[in-house]
CSV table of N, CA and C in Angstrom, one decimal:
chain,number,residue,atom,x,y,z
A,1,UNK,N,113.1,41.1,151.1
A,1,UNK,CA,112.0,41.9,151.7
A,1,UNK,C,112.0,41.7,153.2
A,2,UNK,N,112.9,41.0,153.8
A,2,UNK,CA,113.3,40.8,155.4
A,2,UNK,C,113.2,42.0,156.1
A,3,UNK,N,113.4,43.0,155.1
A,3,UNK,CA,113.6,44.3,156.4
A,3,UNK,C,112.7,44.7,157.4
A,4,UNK,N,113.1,45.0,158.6
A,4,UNK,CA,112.0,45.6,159.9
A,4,UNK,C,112.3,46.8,160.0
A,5,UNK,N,110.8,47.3,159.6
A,5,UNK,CA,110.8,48.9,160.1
A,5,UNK,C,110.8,49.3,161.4
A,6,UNK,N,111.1,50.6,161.8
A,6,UNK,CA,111.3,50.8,163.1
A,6,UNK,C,110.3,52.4,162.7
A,7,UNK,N,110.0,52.6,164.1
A,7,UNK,CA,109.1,53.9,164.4
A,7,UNK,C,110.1,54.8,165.0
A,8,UNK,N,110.6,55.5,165.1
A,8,UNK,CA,111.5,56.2,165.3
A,8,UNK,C,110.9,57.8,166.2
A,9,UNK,N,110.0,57.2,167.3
A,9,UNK,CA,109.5,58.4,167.7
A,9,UNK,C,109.6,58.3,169.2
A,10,UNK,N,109.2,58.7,169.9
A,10,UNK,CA,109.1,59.0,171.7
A,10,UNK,C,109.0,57.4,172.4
A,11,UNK,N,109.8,57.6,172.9
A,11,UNK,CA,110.2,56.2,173.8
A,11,UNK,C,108.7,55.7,174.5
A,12,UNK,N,108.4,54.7,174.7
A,12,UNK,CA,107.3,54.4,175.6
A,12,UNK,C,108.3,53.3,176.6
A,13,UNK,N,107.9,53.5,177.6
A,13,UNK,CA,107.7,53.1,178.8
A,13,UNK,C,106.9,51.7,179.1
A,14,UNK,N,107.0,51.0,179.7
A,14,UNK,CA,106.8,49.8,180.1
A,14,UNK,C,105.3,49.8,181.5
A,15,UNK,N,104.5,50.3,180.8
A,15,UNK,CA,103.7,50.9,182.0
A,15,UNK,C,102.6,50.0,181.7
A,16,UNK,N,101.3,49.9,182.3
A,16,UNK,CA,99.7,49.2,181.6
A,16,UNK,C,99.3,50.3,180.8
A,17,UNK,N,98.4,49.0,179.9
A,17,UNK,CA,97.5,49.8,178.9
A,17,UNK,C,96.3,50.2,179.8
A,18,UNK,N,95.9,51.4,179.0
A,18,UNK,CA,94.6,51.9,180.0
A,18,UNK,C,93.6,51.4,178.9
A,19,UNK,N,92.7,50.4,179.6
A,19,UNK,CA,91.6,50.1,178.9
A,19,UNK,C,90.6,50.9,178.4
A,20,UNK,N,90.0,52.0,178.9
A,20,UNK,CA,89.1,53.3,179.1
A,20,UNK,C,88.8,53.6,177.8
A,21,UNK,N,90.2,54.6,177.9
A,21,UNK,CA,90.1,55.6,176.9
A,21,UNK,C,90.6,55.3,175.6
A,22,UNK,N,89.8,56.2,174.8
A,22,UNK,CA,90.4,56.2,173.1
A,22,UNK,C,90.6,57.3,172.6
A,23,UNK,N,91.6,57.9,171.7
A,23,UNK,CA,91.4,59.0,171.3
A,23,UNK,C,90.3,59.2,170.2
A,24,UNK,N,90.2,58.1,169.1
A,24,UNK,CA,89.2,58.5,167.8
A,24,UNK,C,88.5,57.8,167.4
A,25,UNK,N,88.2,57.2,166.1
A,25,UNK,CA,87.9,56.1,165.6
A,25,UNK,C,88.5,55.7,164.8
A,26,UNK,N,88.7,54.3,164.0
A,26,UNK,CA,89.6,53.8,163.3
A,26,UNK,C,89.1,54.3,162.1
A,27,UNK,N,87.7,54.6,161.7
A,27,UNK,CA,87.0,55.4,160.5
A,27,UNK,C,87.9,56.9,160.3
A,28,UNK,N,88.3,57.7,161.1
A,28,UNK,CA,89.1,58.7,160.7
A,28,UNK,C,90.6,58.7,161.5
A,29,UNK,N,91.1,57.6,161.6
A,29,UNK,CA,92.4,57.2,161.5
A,29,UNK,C,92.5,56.9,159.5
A,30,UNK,N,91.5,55.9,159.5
A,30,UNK,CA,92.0,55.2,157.8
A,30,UNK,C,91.6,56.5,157.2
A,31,UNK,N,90.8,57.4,157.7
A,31,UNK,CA,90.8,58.7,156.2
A,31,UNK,C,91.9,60.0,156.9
A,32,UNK,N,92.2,59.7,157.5
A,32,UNK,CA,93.8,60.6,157.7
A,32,UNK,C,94.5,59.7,156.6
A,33,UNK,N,94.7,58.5,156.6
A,33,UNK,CA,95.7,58.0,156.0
A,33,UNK,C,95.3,58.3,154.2
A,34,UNK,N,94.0,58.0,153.9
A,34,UNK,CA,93.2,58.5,152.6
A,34,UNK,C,93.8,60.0,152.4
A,35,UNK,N,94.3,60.8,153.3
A,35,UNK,CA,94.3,62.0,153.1
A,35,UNK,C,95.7,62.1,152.5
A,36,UNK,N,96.4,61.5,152.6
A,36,UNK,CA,97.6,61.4,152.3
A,36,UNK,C,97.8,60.9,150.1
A,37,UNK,N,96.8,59.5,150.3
A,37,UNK,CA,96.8,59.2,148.5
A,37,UNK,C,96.0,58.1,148.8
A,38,UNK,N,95.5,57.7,147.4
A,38,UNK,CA,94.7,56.8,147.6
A,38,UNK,C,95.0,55.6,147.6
A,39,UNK,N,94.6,54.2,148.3
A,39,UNK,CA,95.3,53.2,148.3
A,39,UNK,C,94.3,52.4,148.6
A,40,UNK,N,94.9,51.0,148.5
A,40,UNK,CA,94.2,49.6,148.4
A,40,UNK,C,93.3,49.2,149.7
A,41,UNK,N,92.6,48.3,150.0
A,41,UNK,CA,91.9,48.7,151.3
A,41,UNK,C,92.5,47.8,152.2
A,42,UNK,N,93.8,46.9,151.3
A,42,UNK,CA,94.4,46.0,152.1
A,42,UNK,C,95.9,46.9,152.7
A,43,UNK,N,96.0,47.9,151.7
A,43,UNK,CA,97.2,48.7,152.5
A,43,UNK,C,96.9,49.8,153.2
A,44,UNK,N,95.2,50.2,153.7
A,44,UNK,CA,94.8,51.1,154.5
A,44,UNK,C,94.5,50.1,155.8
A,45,UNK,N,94.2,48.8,155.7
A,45,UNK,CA,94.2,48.2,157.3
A,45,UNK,C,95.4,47.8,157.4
A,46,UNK,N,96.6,47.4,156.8
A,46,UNK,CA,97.7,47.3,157.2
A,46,UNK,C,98.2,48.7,158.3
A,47,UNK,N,98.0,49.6,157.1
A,47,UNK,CA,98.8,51.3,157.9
A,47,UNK,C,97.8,51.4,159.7
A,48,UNK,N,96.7,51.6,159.2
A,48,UNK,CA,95.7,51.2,160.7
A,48,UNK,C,96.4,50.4,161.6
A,49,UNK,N,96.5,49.4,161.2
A,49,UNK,CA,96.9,48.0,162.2
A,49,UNK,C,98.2,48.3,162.7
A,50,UNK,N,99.4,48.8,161.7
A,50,UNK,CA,100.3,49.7,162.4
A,50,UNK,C,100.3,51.2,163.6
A,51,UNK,N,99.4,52.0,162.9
A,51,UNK,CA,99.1,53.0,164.0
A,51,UNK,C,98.3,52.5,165.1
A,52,UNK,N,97.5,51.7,165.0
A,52,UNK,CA,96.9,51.3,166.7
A,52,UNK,C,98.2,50.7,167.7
A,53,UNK,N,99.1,49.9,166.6
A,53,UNK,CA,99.6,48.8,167.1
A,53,UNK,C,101.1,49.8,168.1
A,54,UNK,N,101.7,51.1,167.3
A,54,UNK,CA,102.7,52.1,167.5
A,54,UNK,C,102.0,52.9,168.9
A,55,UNK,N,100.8,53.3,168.7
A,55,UNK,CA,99.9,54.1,169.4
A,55,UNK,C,99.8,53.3,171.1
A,56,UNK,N,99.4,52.3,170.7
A,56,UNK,CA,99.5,51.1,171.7
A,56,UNK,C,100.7,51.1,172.4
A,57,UNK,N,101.8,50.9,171.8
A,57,UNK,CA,102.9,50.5,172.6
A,57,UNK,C,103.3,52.0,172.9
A,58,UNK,N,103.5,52.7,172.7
A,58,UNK,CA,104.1,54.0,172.5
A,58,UNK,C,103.2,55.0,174.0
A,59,UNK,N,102.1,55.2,173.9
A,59,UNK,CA,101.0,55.9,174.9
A,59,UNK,C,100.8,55.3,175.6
A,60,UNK,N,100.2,53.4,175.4
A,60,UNK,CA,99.7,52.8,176.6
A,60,UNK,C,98.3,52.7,176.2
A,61,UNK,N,97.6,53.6,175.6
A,61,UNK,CA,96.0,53.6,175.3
A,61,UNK,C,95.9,53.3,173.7
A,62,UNK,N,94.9,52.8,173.9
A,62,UNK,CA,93.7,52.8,172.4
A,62,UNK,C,93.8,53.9,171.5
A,63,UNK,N,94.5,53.9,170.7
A,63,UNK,CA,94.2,54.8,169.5
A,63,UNK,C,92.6,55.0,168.8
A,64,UNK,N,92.0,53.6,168.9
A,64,UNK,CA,90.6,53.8,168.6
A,64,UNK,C,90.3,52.1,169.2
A,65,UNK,N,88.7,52.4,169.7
A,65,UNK,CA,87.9,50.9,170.2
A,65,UNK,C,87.8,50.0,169.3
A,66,UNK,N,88.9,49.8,168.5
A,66,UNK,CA,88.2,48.6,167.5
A,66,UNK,C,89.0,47.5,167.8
A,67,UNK,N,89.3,46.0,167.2
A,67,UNK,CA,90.2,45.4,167.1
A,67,UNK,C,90.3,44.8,165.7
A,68,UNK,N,91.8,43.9,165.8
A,68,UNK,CA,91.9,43.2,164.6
A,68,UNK,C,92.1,41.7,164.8
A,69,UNK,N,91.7,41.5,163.6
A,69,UNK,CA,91.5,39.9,163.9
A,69,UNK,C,92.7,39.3,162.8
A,70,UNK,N,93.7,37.8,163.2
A,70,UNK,CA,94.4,37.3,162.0
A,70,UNK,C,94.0,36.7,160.9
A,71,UNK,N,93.1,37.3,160.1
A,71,UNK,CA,92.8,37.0,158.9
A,71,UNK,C,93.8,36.3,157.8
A,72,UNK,N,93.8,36.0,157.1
A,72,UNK,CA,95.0,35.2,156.2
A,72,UNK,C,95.7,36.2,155.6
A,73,UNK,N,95.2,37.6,155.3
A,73,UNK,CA,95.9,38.2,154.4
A,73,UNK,C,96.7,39.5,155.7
A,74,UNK,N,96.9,39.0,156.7
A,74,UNK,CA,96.8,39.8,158.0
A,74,UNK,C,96.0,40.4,158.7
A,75,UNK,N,96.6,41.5,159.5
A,75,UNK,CA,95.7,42.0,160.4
A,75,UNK,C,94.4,42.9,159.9
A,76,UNK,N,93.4,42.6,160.2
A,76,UNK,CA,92.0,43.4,159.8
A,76,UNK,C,91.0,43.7,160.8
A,77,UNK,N,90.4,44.7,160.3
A,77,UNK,CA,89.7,45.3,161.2
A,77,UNK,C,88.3,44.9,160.8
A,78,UNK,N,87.8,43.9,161.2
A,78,UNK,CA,86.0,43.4,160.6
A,78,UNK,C,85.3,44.8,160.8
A,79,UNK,N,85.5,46.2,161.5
A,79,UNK,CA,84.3,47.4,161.2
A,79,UNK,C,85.0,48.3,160.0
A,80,UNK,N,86.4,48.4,160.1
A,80,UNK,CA,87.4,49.1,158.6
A,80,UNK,C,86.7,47.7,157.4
A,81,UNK,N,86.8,46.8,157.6
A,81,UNK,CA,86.3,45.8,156.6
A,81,UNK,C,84.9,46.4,155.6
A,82,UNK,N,84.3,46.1,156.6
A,82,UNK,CA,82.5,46.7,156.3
A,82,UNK,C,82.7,47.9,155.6
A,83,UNK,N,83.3,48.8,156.2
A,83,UNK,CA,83.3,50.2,155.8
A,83,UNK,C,83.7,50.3,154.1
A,84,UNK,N,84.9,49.4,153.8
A,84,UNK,CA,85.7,49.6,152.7
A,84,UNK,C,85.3,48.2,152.0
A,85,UNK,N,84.5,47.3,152.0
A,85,UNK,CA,84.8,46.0,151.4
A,85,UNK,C,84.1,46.0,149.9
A,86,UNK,N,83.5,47.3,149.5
A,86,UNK,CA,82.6,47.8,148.4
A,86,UNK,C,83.9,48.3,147.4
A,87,UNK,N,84.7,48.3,147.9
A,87,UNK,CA,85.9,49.1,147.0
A,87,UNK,C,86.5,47.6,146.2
A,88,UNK,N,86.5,46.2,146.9
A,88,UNK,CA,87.5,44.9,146.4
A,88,UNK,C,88.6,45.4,146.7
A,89,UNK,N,89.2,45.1,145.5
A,89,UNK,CA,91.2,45.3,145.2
A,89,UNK,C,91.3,46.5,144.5
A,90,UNK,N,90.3,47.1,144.3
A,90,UNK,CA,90.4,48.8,143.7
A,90,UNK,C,90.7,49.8,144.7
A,91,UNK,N,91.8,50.9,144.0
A,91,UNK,CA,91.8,51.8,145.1
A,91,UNK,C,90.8,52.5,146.0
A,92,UNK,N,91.0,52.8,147.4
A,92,UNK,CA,90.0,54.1,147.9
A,92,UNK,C,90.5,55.1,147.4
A,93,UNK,N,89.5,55.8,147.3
A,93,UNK,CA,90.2,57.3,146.5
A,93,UNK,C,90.3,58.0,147.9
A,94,UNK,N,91.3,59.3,147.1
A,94,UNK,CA,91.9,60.3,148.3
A,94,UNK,C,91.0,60.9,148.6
A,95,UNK,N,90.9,61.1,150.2
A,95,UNK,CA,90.1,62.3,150.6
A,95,UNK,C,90.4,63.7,151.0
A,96,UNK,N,89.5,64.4,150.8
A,96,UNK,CA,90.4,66.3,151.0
A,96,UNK,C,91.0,66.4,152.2
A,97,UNK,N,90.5,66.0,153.6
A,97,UNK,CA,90.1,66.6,154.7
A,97,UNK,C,91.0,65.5,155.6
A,98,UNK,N,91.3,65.8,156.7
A,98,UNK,CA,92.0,65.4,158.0
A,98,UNK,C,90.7,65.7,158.5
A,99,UNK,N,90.1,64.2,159.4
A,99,UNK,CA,89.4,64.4,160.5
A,99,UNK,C,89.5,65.6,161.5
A,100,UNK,N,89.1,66.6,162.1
A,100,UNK,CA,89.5,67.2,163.2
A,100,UNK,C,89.8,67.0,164.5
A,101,UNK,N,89.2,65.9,165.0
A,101,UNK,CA,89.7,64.8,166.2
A,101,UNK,C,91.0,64.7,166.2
A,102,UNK,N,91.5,64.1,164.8
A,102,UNK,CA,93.0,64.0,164.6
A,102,UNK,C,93.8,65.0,164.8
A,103,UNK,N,93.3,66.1,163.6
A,103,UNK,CA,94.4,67.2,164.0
A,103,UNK,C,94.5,68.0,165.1
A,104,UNK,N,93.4,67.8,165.9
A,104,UNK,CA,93.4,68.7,167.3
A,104,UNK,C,94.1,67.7,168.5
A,105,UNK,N,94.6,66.3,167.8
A,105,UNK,CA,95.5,65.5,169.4
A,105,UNK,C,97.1,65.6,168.3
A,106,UNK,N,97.7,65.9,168.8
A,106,UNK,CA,98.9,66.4,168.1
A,106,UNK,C,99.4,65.0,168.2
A,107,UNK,N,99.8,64.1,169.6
A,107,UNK,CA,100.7,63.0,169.5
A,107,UNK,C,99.8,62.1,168.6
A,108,UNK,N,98.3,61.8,168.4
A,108,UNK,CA,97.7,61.1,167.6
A,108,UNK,C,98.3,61.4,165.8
A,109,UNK,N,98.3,62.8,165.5
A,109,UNK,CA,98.3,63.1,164.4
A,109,UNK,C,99.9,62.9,164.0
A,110,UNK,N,100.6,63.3,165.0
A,110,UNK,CA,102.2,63.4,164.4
A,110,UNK,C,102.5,61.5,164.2
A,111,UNK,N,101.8,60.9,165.1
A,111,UNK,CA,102.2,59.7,165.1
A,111,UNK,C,102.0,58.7,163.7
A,112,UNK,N,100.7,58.9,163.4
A,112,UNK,CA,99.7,58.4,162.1
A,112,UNK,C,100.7,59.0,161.1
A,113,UNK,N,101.3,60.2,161.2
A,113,UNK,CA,102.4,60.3,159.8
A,113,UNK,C,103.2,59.7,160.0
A,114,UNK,N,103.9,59.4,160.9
A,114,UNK,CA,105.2,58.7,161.5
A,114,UNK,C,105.0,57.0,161.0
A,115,UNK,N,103.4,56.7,160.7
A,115,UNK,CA,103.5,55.6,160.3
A,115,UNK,C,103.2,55.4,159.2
A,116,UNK,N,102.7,56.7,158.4
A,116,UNK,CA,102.4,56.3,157.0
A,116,UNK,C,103.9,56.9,156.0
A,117,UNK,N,105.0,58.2,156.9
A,117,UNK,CA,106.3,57.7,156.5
A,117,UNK,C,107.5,56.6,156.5
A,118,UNK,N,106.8,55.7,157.5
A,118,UNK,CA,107.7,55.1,157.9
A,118,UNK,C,107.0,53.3,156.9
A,119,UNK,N,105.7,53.4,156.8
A,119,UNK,CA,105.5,52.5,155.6
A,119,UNK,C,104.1,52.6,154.7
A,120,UNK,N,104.5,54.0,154.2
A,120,UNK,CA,103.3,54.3,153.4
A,120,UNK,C,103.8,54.2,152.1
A,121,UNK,N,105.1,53.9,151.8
A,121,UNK,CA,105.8,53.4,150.6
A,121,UNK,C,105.6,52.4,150.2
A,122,UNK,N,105.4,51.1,150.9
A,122,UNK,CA,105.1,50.0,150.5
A,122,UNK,C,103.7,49.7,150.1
A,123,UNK,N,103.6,48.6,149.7
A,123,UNK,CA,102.0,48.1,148.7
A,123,UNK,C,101.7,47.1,150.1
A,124,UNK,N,100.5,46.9,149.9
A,124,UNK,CA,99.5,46.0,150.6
A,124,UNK,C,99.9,44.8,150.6
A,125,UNK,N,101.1,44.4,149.6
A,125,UNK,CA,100.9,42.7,149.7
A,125,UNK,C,102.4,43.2,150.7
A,126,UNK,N,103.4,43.9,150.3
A,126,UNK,CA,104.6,43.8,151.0
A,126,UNK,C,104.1,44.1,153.0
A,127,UNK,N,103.1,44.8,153.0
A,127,UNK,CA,102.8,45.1,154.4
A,127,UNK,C,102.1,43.8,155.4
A,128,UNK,N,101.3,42.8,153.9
A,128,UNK,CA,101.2,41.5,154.2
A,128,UNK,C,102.4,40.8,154.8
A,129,UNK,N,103.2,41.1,154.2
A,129,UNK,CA,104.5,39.9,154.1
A,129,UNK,C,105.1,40.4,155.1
A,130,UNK,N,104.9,41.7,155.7
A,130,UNK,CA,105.9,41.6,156.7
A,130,UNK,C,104.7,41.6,158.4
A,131,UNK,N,103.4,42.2,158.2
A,131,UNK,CA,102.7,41.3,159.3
A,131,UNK,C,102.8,39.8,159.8
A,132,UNK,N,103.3,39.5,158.1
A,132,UNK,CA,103.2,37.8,158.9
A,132,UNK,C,104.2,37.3,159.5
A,133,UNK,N,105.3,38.3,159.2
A,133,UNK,CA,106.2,37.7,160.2
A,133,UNK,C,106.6,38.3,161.4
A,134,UNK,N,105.2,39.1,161.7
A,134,UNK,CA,105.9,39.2,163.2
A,134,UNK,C,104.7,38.8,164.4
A,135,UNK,N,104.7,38.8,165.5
A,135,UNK,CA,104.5,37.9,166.6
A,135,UNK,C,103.0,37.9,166.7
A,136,UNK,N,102.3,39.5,167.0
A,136,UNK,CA,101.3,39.4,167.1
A,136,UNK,C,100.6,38.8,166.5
A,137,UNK,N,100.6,38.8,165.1
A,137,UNK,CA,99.8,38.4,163.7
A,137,UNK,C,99.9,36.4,164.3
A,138,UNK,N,101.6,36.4,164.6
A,138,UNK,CA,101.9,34.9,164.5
A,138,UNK,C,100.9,34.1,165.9
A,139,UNK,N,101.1,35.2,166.4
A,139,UNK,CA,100.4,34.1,168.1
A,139,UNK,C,98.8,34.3,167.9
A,140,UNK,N,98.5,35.1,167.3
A,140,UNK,CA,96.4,34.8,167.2
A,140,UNK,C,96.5,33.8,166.3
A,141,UNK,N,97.3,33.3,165.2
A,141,UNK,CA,97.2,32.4,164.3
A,141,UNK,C,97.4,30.7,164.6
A,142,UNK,N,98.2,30.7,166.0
A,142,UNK,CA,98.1,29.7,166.4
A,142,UNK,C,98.3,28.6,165.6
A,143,UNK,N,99.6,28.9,164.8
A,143,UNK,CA,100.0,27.1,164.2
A,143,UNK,C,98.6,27.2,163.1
A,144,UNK,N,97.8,27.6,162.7
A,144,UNK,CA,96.9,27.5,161.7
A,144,UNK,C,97.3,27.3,160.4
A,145,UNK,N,97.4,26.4,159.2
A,145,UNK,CA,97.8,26.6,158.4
A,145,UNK,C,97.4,27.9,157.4
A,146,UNK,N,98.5,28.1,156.2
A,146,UNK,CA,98.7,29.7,155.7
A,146,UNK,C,97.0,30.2,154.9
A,147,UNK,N,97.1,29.5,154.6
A,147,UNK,CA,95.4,29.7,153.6
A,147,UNK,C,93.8,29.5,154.6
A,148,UNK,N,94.2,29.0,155.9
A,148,UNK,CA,93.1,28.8,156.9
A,148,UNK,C,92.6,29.9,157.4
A,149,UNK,N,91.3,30.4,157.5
A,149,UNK,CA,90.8,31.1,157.6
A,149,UNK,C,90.3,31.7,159.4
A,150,UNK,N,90.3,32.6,160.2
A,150,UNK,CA,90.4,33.1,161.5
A,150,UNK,C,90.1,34.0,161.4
A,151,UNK,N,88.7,34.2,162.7
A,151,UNK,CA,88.6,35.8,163.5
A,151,UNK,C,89.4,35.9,165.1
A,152,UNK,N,89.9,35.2,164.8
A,152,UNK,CA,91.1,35.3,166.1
A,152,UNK,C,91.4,36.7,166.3
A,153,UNK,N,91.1,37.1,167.6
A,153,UNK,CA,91.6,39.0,167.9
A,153,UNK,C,93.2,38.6,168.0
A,154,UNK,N,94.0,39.9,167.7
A,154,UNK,CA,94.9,39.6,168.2
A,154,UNK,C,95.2,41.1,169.3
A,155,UNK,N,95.9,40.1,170.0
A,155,UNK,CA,96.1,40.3,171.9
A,155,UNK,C,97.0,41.4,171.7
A,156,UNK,N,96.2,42.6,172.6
A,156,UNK,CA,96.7,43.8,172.7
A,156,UNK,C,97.9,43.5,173.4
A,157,UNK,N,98.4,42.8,175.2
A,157,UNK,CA,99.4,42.8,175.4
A,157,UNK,C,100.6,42.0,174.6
A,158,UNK,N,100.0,41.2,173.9
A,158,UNK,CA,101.3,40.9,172.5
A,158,UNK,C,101.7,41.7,172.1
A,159,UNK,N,100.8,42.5,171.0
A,159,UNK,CA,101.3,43.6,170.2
A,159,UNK,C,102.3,44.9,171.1
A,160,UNK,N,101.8,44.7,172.2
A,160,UNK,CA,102.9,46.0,173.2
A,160,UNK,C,103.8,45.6,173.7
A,161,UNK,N,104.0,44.3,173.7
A,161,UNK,CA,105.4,43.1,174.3
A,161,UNK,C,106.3,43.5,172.5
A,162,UNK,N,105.7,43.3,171.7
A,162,UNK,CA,106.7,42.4,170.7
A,162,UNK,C,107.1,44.4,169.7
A,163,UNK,N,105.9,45.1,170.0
A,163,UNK,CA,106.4,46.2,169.2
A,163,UNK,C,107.3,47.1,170.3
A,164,UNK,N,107.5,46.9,171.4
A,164,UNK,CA,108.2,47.8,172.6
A,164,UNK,C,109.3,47.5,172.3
A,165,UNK,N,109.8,46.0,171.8
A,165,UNK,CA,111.0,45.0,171.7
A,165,UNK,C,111.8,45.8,170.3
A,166,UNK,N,110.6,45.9,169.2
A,166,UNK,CA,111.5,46.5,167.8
A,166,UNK,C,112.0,47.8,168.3
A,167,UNK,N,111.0,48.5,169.2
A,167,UNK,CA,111.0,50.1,169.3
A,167,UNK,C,112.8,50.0,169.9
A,168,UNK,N,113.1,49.0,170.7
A,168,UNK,CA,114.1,49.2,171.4
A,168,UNK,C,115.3,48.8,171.0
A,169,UNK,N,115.2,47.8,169.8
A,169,UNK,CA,115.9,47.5,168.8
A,169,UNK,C,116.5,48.4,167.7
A,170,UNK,N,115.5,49.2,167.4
A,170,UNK,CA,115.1,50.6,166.7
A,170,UNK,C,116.3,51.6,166.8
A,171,UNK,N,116.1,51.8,168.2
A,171,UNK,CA,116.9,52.9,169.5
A,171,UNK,C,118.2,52.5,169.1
A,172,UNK,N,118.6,51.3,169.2
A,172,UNK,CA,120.7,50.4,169.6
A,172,UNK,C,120.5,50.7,168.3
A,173,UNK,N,120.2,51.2,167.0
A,173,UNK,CA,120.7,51.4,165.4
A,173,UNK,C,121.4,52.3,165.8
């Protein structure tokens, strides 16, 4: 299960993040992803945590004002939490509809598929297994042992250091 996905879309640039702006909310980022099939609420903040984390490195800006914190089971979103925590380990069911916010920012929307093709295949625990091995997840976690529990944010300029690094790894394939 070693394998690293790569995002395979528009080069980003080594520039600052702009604090400011956001394009949406993380509430209809996860129901773009809903719109697609219905899934676990552990493999809809996985896909999330990937598109802010793509969106991030890729644009420079916020995909949406939320953050995530290193939780044991990875990266989560304590306001996606609240939203979905009524569901447990049972699926969200599919939703009909694409947010409109989404479909009317094209690089938001083409990107969100770019990440639910690129690992909307995989289950919630495999999306686990591969958050945990990589930097951002690792450096909020701080040496913590594996079952210890954290609301540790994890650090936007990590996530844009260590995903810029795959993106370019990605590229030399």
């Amino acid at each position: 299960m070693g394998k690293v996905y790569y995002l395979r879309g528009k080069a980003g640039s080594m520039t600052t993040i702009s604090p400011v702006r956001t394009v949406t909310t993380i509430q209809n980022v996860a129901k773009t992803f809903l719109a697609f099939e219905p899934m676990t609420h552990k493999k809809l903040q996985k896909l999330c945590y990937y598109a802010y984390s793509w969106y991030l490195t890729l644009y420079k800006e916020k995909l949406f004002d939320e953050h995530f914190e290193a939780w044991i089971h990875g990266p989560v979103s304590p306001a996606l939490y609240s939203e979905y925590k009524q569901y447990g380990w049972k699926e969200i069911p599919k939703v009909d509809e694409v947010p409109e916010d989404i479909l009317m920012n094209e690089d938001a929307y083409s990107l969100i598929t770019e990440v639910y093709n690129s690992y909307g295949h995989l289950s919630g625990d495999d999306l686990e297994y591969l958050t945990h091995q990589e930097d951002p997840w690792l450096v909020a976690r701080n040496g913590l042992p594996e079952y210890a529990p954290s609301n540790a944010k994890l650090n936007d300029q990590v996530i844009v250091n260590y995903y810029q690094k795959v993106f370019e790894e990605g590229q030399n394939d």
